[in-house]
Coordinates of C-alpha atoms in Angstrom, one line a residue:
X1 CA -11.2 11.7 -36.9
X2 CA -10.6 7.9 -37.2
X3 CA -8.5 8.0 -34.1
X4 CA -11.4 9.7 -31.8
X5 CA -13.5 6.9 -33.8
X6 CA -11.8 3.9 -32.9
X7 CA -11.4 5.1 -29.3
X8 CA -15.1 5.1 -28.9
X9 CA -15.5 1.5 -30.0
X10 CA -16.3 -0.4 -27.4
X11 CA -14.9 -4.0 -26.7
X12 CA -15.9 -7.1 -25.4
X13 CA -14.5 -10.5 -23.5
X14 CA -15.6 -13.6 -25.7
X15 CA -15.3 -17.2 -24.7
X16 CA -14.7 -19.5 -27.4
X17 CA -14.0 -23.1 -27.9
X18 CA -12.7 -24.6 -31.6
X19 CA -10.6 -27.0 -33.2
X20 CA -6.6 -26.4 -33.9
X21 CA -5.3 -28.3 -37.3
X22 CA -4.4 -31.0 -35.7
X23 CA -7.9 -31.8 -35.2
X24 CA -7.6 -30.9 -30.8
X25 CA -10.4 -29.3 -29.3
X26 CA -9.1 -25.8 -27.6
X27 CA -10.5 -22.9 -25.8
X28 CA -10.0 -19.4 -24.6
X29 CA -10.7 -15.9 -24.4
X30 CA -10.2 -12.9 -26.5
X31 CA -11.5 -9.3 -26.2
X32 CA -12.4 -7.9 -29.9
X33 CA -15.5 -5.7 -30.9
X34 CA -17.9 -8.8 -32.0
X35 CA -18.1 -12.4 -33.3
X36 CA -16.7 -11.8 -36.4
X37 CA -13.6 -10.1 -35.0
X38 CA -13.2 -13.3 -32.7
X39 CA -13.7 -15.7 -35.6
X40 CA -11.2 -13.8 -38.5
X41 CA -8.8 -13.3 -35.3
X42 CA -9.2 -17.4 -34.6
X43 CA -8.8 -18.3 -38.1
X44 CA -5.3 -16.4 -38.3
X45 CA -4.4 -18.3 -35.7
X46 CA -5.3 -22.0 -37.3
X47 CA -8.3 -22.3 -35.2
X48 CA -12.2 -23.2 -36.5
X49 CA -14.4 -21.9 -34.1
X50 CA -17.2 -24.0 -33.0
X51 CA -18.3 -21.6 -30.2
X52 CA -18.3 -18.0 -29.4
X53 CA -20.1 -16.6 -26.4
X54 CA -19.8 -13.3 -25.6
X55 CA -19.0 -12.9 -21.5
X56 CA -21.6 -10.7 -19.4
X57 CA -19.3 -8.4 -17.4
X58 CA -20.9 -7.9 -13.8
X59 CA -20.8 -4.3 -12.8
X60 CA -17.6 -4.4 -10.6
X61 CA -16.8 -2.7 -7.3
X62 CA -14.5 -0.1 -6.5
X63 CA -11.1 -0.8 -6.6
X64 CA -9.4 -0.7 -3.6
X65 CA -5.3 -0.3 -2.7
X66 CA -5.4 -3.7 -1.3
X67 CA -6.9 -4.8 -4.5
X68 CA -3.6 -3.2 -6.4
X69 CA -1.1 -4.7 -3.7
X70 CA -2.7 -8.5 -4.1
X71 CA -2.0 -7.7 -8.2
X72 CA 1.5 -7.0 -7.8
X73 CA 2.2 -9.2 -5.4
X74 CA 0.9 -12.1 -8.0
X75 CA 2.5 -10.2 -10.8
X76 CA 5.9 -10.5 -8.8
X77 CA 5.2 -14.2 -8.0
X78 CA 4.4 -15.3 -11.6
X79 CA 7.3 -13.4 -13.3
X80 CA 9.6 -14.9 -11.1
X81 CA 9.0 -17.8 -12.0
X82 CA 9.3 -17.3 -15.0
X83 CA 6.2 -16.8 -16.6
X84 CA 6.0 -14.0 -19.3
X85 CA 4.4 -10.5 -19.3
X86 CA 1.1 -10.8 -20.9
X87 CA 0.4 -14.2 -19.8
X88 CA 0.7 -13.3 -16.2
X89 CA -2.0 -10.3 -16.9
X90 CA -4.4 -12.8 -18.7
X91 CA -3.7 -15.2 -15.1
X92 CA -4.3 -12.5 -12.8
X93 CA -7.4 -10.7 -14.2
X94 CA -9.3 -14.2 -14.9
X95 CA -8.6 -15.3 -11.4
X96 CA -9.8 -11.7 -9.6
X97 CA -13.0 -11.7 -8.1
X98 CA -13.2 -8.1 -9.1
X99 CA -14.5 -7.1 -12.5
X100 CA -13.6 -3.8 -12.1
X101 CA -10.2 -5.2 -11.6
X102 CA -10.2 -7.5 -14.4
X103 CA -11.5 -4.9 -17.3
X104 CA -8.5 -2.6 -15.5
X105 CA -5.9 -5.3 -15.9
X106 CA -7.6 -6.1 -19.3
X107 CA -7.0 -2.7 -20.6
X108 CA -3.4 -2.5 -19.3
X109 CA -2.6 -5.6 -21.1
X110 CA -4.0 -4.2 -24.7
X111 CA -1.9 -1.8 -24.4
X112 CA 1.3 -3.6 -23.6
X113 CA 0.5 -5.8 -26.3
X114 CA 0.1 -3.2 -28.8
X115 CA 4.0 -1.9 -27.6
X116 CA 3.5 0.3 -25.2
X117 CA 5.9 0.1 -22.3
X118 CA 4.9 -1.5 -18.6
X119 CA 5.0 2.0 -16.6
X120 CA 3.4 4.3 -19.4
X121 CA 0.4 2.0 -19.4
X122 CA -0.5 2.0 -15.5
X123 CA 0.4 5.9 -15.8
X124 CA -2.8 6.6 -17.7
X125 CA -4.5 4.5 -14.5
X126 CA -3.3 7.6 -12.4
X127 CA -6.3 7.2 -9.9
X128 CA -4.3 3.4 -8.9
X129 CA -1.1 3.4 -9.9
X130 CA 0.5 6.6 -8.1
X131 CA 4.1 8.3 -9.1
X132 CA 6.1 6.2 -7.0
X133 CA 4.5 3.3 -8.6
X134 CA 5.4 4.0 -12.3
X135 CA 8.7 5.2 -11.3
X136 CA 9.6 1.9 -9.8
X137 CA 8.1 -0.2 -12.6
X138 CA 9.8 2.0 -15.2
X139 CA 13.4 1.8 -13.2
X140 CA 12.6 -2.4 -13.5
X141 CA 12.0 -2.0 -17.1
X142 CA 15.3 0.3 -18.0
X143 CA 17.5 -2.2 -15.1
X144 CA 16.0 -5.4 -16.3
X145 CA 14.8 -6.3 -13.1
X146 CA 10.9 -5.6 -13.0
X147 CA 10.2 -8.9 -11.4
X148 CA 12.2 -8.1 -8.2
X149 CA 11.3 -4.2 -7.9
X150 CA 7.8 -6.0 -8.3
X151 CA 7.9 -7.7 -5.3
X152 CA 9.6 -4.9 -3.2
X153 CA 6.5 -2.6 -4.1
X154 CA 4.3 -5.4 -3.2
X155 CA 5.8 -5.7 0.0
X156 CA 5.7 -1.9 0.6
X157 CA 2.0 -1.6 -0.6
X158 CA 1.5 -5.1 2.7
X159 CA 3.2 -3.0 4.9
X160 CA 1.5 0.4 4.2
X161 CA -1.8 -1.2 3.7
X162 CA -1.4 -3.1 7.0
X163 CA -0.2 0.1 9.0
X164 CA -3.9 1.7 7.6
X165 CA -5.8 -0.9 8.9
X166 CA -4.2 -1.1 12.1
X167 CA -5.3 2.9 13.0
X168 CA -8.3 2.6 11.4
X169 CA -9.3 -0.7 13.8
X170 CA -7.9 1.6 16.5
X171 CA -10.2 4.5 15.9
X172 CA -13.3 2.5 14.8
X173 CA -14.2 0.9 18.1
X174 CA -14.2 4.2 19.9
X175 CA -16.3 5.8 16.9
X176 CA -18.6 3.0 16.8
X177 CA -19.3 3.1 21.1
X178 CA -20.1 7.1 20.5
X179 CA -22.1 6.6 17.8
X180 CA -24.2 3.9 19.1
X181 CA -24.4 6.1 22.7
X182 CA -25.5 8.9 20.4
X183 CA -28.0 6.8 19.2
X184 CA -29.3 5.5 22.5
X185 CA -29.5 8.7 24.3
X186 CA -31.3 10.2 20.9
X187 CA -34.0 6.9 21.8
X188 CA -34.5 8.0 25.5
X189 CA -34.8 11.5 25.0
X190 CA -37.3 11.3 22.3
X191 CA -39.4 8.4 23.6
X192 CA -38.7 7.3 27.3
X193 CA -37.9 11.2 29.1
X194 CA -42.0 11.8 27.5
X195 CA -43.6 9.3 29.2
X196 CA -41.9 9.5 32.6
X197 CA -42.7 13.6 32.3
X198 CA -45.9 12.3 31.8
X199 CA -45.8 10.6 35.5
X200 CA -44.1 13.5 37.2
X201 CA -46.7 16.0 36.0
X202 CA -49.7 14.0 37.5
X203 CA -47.6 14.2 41.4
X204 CA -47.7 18.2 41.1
X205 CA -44.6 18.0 43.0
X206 CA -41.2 19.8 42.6
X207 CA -38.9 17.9 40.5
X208 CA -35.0 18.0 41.1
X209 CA -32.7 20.3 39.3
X210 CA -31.2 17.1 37.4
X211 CA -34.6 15.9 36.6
X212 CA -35.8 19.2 35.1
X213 CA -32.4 19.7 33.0
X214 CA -32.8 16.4 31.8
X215 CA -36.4 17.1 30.9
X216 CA -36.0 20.2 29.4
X217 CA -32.8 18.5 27.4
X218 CA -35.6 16.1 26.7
X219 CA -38.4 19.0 25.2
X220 CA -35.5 20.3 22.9
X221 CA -34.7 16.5 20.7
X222 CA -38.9 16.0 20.3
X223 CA -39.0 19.2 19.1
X224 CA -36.0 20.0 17.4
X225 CA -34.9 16.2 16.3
X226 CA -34.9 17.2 12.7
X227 CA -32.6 20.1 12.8
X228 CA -30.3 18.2 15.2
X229 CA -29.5 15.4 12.9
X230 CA -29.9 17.7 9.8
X231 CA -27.3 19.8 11.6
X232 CA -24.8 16.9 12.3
X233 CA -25.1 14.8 9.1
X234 CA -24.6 17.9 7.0
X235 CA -22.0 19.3 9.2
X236 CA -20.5 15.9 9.0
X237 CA -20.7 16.0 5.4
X238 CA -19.4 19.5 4.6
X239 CA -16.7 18.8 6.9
X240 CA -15.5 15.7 5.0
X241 CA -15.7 17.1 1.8
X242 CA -13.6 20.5 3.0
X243 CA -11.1 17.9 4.3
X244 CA -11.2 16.0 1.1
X245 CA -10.5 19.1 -1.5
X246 CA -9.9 22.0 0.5
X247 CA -5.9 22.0 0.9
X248 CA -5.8 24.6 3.8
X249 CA -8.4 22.5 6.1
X250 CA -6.0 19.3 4.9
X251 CA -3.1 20.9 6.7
X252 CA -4.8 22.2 9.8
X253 CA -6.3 18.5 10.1
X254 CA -3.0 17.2 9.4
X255 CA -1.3 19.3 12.5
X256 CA -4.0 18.8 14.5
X257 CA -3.6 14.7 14.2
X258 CA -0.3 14.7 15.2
X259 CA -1.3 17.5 18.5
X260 CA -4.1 14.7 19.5
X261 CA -3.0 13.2 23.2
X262 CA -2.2 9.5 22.2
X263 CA -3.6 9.1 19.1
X264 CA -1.0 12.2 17.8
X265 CA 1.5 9.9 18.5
X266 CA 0.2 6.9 16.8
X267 CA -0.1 8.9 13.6
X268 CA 3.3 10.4 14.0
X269 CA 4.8 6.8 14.4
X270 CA 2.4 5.3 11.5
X271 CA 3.4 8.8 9.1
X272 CA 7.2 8.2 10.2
X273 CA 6.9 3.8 8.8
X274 CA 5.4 5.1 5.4
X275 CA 8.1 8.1 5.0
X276 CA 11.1 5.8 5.9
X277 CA 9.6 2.4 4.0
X278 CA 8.7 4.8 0.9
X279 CA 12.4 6.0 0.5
X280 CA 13.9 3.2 1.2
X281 CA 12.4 1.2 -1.6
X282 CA 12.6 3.9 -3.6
X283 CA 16.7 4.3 -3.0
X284 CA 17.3 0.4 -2.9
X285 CA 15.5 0.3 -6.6
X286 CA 18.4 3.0 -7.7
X287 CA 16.4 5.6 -8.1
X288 CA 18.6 8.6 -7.4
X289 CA 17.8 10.5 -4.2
X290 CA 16.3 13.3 -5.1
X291 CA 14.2 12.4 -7.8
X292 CA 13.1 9.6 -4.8
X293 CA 12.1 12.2 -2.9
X294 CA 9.3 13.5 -5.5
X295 CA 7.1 10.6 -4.4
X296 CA 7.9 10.4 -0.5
X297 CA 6.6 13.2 0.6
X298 CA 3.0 12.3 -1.0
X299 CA 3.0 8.7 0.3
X300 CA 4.0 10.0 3.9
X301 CA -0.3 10.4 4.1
X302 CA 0.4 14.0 5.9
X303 CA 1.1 17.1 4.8
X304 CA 3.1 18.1 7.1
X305 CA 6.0 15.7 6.7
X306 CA 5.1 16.5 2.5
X307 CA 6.2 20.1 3.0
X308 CA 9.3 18.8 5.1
X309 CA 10.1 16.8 2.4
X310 CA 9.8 19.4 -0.1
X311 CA 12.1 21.2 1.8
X312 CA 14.6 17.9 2.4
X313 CA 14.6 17.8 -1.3
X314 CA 15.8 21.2 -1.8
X315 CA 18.2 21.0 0.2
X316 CA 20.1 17.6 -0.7
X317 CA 19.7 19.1 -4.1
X318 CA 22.2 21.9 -3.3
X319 CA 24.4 19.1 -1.6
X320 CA 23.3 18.8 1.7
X321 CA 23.6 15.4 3.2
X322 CA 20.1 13.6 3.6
X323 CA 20.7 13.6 7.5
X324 CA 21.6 17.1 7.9
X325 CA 18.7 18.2 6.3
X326 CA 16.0 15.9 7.9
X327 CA 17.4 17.3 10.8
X328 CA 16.7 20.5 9.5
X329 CA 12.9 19.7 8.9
X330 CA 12.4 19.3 13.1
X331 CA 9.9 16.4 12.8
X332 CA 11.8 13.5 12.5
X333 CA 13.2 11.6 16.3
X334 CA 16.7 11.3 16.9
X335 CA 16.9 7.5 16.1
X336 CA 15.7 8.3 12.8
X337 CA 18.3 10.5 11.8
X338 CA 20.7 8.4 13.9
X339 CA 20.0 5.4 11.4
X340 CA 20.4 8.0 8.3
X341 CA 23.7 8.8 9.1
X342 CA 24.6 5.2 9.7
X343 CA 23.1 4.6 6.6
X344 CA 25.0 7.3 4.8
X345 CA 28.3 6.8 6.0
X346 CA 27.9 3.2 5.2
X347 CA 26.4 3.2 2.1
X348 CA 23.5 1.0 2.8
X349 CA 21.2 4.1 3.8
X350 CA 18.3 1.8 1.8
X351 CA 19.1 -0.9 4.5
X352 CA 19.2 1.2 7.5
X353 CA 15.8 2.9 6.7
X354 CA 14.3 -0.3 6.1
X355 CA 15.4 -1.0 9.5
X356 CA 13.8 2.3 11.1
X357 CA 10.2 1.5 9.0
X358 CA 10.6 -1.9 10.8
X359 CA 10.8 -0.6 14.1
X360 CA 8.5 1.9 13.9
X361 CA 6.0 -0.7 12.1
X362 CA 6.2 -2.7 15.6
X363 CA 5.8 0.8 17.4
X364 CA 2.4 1.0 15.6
X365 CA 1.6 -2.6 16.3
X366 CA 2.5 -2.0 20.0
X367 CA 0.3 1.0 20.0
X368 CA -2.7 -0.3 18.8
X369 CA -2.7 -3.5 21.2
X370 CA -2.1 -1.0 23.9
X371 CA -4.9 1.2 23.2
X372 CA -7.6 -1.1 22.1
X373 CA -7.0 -2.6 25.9
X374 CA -6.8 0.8 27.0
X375 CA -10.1 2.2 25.4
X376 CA -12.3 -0.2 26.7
X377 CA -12.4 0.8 30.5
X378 CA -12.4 4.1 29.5
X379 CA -15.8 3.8 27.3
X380 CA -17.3 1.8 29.8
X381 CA -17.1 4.7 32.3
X382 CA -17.8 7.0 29.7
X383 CA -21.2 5.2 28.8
X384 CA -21.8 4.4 32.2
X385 CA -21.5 8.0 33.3
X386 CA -24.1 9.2 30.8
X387 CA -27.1 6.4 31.1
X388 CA -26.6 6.3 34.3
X389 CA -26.7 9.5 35.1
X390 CA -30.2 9.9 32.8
X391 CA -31.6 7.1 34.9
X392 CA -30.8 8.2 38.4
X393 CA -31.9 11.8 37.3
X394 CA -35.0 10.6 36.1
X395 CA -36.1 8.3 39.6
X396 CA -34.9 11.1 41.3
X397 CA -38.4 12.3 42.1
X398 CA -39.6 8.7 42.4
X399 CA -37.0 8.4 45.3
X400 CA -38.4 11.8 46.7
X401 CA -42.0 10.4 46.6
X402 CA -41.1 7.3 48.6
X403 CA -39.3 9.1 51.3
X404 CA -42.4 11.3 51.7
X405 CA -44.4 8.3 51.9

């Protein structure tokens, strides 16, 4: 019962400012239940307090991957230069912006202070600090060489994090243009079509097929607007969250990506970067293979390369060679398991994947360049095709009237 007690208490950041016994004025920060925590803890330490102020702790925002990649990278930086453990965590969470990032950090560090080791504190943070993660902090710990595998996961999580934004500034333009067409045409129909129908009722003239299908398109938003955008936003809605938790609509998503003319392959070359960056700093950190391929196939991003893994992994676990049974799998290019073998026969296969993430990092860069300069023409004919032909349809009759004129 004490235990659930004490893990209920809840715990503050203090500010304090005293004198040491040398008479020098020093400052600080400790986290402890209240002022008289602070002050017995100060008082231990040879310090009389002369001020404690207890820290107001914005509410923080969600913490992102990037956030967790710009932490390790800093962690990586400071221990390499030789700056211990815990005094790196108290560097890094006063200078994040973040509070949410700061209590996180804040947390982790109580814990290593109180003995717990490195990766069995960010494994109770399972929500930021994935498998492959832990497994690569805890393979520093036993190797004595956390600082480096520090900086090769922060140089995988820039990579991966950079690949992400890449697609996702590749797919946003094109989503933005049909949502704000959407939006446009939702305008026109509603407000403008009225008021010309309006016009062409007065003439008590026949109006062109176009005009009357745009008209009647016209009648349907004014009356049914509401279950139209009830319709798509809930749609929308449902659809995300089926994606999110439902694993069989993740997997007919996931095949479907990789099916999409152009943006398939962008994927494909994007999923292919991850899978060969992930094992490769997985391998080079001396984890053995196939306990390396545990966390591959989840930080491939697709499920379809996650069940070829799973069978890759049964297979080198019966003594198949790595190459032999990615080629096996049938979704990895030839150059890919062209490198593997390379790398096999070698015995730098974490070299020659790094190489093959490399290239098919620039692939993705490539791609994106070559598709934002290829989407543009492409909308503009697309948006230009549908106001225009609204427009035209509705002078149509106006046209017809002047000829008769």
């Amino acid at each position: 019962m004490a235990t659930i007690a004490s893990k209920s208490i809840k715990d503050f950041v203090f500010e304090w400012q005293g004198k040491d016994r040398s008479g020098k004025i020093v400052h600080g920060e400790l986290r402890a239940v209240g002022e008289n925590q602070v002050r017995a803890t100060l008082r231990r330490q040879g310090v009389l307090p002369t001020r404690i102020k207890k820290r107001r702790m914005r509410a923080g925002k969600k913490i992102k991957p990037k956030d967790i990649a710009l932490f390790t990278r800093q962690m990586a930086t400071m221990m390499k230069a030789g700056v211990p453990l815990l005094q790196a965590f108290d560097i890094v969470g006063r200078g994040n912006t973040n509070p949410s990032v700061t209590k996180l950090l804040n947390d982790i560090r109580t814990d290593v202070e109180t003995g717990t080791a490195l990766n069995s504190a960010f494994r109770k943070y399972p929500l930021y600090f994935d498998s492959l993660y832990c497994n690569l902090v805890e393979a520093g710990e036993a190797a004595g060489i956390l600082e480096t595998l520090l900086d090769r996961l922060a140089v995988y999580m820039e990579k991966t994090e950079s690949i992400k934004a890449k697609i996702r500034s590749a797919l946003m333009y094109p989503i933005s243009v049909i949502i704000v067409a959407f939006i446009v045409v939702t305008v026109i129909m509603i407000f403008v079509i009225p008021a010309f129908k309006e016009v062409f009722t007065s003439f008590g003239a026949d109006l062109p097929a176009p005009t009357l299908f745009v008209m009647a398109i016209s009648e349907f938003f004014v009356s049914y607007w509401w279950i139209i955008f009830g319709v798509i936003g809930g749609g929308f809605y449902f659809f995300m969250q089926a994606w999110k938790r439902s694993e069989k609509v993740q997997r007919f998503m996931d095949r479907l990506l990789l099916k999409v003319p152009v943006f398939g392959k962008l994927v494909e070359k994007s999923v292919i970067a991850r899978w060969t960056r992930t094992l490769s700093t997985m391998f080079a950190a001396g984890v053995p293979l196939v306990e390396a391929l545990d966390s591959v196939g989840g930080a491939a991003g697709n499920s379809v390369y996650q069940i070829a893994t799973e069978k890759i992994q049964q297979e080198v676990s019966t003594g198949t060679s790595l190459t032999a049974a990615m080629g096996n799998a049938n979704v990895f290019p030839s150059m890919v398991l062209q490198m593997s073998a390379i790398g096999e026969e070698s015995g730098s296969l974490d070299h020659m994947l790094g190489k093959a993430a490399d290239f098919y990092e620039e692939e993705v860069d490539e791609m994106v360049a070559g598709l934002s300069s290829l989407m543009e023409p492409i909308i503009i004919v697309f948006l230009g095709t549908l106001i225009g032909g609204i427009v035209v349809s509705m002078y149509l009759p106006i046209f017809k009237l002047g000829q008769v004129v």
